[in-house]
Coordinates of C-alpha atoms in Angstrom, one line a residue:
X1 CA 47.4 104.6 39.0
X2 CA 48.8 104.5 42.4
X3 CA 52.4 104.9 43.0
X4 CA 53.8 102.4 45.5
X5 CA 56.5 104.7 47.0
X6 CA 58.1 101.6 49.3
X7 CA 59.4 99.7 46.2
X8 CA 60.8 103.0 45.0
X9 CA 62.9 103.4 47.8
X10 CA 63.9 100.0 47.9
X11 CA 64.8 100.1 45.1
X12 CA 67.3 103.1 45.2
X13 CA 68.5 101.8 48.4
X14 CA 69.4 98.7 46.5
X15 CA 70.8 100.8 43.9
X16 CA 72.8 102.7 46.8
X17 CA 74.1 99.9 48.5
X18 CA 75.6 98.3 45.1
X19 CA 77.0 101.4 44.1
X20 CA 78.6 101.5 47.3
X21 CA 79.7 98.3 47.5
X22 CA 81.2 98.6 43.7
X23 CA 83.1 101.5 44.9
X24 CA 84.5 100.3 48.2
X25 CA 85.7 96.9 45.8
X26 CA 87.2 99.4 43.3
X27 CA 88.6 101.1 46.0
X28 CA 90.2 98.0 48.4
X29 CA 91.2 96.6 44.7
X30 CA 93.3 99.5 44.0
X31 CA 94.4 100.4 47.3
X32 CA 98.3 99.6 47.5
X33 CA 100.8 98.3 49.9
X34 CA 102.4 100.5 51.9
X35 CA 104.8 99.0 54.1
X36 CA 106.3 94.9 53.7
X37 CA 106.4 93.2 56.9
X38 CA 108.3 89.5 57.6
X39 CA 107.8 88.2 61.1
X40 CA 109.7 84.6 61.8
X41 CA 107.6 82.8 64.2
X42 CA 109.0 80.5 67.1
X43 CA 112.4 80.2 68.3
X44 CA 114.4 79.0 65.4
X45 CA 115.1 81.3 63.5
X46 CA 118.8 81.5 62.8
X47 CA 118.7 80.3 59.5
X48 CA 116.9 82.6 57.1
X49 CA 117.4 86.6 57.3
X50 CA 114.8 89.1 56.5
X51 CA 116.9 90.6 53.6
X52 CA 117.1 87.3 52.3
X53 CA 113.5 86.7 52.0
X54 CA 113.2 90.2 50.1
X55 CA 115.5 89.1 47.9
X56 CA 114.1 85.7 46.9
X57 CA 110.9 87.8 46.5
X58 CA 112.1 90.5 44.2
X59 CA 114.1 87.9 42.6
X60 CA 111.0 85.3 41.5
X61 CA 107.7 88.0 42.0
X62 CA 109.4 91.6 41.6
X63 CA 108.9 94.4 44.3
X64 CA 105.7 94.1 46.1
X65 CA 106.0 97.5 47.5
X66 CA 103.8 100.4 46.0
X67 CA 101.5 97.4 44.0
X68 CA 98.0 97.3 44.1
X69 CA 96.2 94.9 45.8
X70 CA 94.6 93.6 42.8
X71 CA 97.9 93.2 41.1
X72 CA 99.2 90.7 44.2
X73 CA 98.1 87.1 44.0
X74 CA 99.0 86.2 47.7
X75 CA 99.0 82.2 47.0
X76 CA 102.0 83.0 44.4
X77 CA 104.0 85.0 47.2
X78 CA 103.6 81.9 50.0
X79 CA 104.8 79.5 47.2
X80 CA 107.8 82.2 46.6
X81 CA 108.8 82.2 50.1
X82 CA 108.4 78.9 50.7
X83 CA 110.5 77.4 47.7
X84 CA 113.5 78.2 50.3
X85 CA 115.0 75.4 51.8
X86 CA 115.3 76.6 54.7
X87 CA 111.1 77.5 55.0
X88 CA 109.0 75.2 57.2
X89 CA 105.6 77.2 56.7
X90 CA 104.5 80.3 55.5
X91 CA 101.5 82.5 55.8
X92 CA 100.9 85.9 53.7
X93 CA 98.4 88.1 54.1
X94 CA 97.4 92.0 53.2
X95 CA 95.9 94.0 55.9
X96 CA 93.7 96.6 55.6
X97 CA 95.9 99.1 56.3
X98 CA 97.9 97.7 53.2
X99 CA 100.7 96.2 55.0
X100 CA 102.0 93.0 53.1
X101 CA 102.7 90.5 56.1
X102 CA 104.7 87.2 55.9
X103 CA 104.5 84.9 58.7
X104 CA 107.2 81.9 58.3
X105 CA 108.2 79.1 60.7
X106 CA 111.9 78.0 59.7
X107 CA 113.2 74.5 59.6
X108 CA 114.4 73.0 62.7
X109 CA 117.8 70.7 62.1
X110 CA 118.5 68.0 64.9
X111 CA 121.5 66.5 63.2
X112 CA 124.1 67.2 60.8
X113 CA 125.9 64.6 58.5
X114 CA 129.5 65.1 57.8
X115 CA 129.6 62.6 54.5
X116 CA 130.6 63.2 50.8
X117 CA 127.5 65.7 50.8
X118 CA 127.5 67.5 53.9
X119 CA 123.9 68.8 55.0
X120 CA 121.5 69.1 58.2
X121 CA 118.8 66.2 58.9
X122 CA 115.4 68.0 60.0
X123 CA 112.9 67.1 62.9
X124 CA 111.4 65.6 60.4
X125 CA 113.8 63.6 59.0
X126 CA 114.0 65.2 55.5
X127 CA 117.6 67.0 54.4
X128 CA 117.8 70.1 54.6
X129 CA 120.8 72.1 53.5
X130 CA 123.0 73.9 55.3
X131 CA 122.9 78.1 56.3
X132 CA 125.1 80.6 55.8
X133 CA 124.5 82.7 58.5
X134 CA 124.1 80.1 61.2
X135 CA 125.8 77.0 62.4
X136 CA 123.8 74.9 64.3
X137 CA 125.0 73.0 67.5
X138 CA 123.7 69.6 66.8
X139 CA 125.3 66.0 66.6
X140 CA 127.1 65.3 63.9
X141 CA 126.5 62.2 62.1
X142 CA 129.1 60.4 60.2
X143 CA 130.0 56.8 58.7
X144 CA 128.3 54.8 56.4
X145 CA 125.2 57.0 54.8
X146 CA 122.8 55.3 53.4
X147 CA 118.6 56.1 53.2
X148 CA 117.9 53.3 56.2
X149 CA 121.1 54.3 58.3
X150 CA 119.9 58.1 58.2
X151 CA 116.2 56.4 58.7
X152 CA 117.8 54.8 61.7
X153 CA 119.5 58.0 62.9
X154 CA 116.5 60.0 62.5
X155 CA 114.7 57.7 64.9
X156 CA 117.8 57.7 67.8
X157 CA 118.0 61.8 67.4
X158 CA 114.1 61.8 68.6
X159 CA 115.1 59.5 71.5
X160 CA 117.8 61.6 72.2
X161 CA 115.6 64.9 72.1
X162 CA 113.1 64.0 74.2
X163 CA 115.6 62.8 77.3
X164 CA 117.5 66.1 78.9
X165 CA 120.6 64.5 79.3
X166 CA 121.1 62.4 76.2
X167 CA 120.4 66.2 74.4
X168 CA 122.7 68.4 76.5
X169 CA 125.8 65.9 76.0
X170 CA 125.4 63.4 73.3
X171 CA 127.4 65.3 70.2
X172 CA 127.6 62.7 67.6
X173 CA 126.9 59.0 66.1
X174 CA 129.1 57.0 64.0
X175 CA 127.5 54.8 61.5
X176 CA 129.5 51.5 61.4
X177 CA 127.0 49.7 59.1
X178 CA 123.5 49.2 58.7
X179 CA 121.8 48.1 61.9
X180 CA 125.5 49.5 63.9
X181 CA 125.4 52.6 65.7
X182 CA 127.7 54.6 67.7
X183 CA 127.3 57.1 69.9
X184 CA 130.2 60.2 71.4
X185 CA 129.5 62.3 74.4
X186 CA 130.5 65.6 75.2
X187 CA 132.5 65.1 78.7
X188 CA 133.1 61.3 78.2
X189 CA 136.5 59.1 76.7
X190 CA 134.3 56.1 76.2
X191 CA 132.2 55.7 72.5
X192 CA 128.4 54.1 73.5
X193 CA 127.7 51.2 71.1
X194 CA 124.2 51.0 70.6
X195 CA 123.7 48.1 68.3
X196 CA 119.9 48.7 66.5
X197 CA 117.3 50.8 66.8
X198 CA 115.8 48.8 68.8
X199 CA 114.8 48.4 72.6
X200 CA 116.1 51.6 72.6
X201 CA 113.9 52.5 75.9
X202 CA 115.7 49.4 77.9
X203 CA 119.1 50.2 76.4
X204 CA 119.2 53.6 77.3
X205 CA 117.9 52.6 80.7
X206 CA 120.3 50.5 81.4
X207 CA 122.9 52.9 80.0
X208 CA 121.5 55.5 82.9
X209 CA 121.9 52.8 85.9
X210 CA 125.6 52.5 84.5
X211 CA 126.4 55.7 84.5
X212 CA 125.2 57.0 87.8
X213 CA 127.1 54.2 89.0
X214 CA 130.3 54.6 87.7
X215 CA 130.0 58.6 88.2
X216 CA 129.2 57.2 92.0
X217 CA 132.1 55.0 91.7
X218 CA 134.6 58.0 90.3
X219 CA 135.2 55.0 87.6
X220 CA 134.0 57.0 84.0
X221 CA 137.5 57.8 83.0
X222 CA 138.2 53.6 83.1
X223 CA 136.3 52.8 80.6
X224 CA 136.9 53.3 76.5
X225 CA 133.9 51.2 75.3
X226 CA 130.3 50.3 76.7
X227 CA 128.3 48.3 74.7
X228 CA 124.4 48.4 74.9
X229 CA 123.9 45.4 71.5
X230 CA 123.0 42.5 74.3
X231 CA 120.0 41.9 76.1
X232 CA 119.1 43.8 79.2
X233 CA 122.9 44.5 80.2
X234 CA 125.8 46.7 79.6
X235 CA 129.0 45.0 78.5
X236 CA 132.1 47.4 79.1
X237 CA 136.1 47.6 77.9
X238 CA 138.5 48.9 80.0
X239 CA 140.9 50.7 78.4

């Protein structure tokens, strides 16, 4: 009988290749981490240390340091880190070099209320609680707190973020009531009444005209109320 010498070596080739495979698995399975890295991506991050991550991951998965790979379930770490109030996103990943990496995007806050619970309102209009190690310089929002005013004041914060001015130098609203909104500058003696939430284009148009008037007309310091509630105009008290 003739011996087909090409299916033998296919054979042990096959044979190689599995063995090889089954050892470089063994291998990567056992191979353990070597260095823990956290990186905070973006530019706010002021609210979340790197020593406090490591701690809420000792604290709720034990040291990840010197652990296999096969011991780690990286789905179980991301749900760790980001069980922290104060974690947007998170991504965790082991390299091949066995560095444990954790990529997290912190919350951003665009508004703080100053109520019977004190926290921050995010930019996406959840609650978020407020940070030890940083303060952040937002408006504060005070008054009547209820789920449709901080609705309300969720949707006037946007407005406010997306205009340069109304960012750099409105510091606060005042809820009055449902539906009643006041607004405090920075430089500025007079409150802005802003009625609704709505029209809020025209009304804040029509607030700009005003002011570059009366900063033309040296006549700011006059007023102690200017009402935006009516129609396409500005009604203003004199003090």
């Amino acid at each position: 009988m003739r011996v087909n010498w090409n299916y033998i070596k296919l054979s042990f080739l096959a044979i190689a290749i599995v063995g090889l495979y089954g050892f470089a698995d063994f291998r990567s399975k056992n191979k353990k981490v070597v260095d823990v890295s956290i990186k905070f991506l973006g530019d706010n991050n002021l609210y979340l240390t790197e020593t406090s991550v490591n701690k809420l991951l000792i604290q709720n998965y034990g040291t990840v340091k010197n652990r296999t790979k096969e011991e780690l379930v990286l789905n179980t770490i991301e749900e760790v880190v980001l069980s922290n109030d104060m974690v947007k996103n998170a991504q965790v990943y082991l390299t091949v070099n066995g560095e444990l990496i954790t990529k997290i995007v912190q919350r951003k806050p665009i508004g703080r209320v100053e109520g019977v619970s004190k926290f921050y309102l995010d930019d996406l209009g959840e609650r978020m609680p407020l940070s030890k190690n940083h303060s952040a310089r937002v408006p504060i929002i005070t008054g009547k707190i209820t789920g449709k005013s901080l609705e309300d004041a969720y949707t006037i914060l946007n407005y406010i973020n997306e205009d340069d001015f109304l960012r750099k130098n409105v510091i606060g609203i005042h809820i009055e009531e449902e539906g009643k909104y006041q607004l405090k500058f920075r430089l500025e003696n007079f409150v802005v009444n802003l009625g609704g939430v709505d029209n809020l284009n025209e009304k804040f148009k029509n607030f700009m005209a005003f002011y570059a008037k009366a900063v033309k007309d040296n006549s700011l310091e006059d007023y102690a109320v200017v009402s935006l509630e009516f129609d396409n105009q500005v009604v203003c008290t004199k003090i």
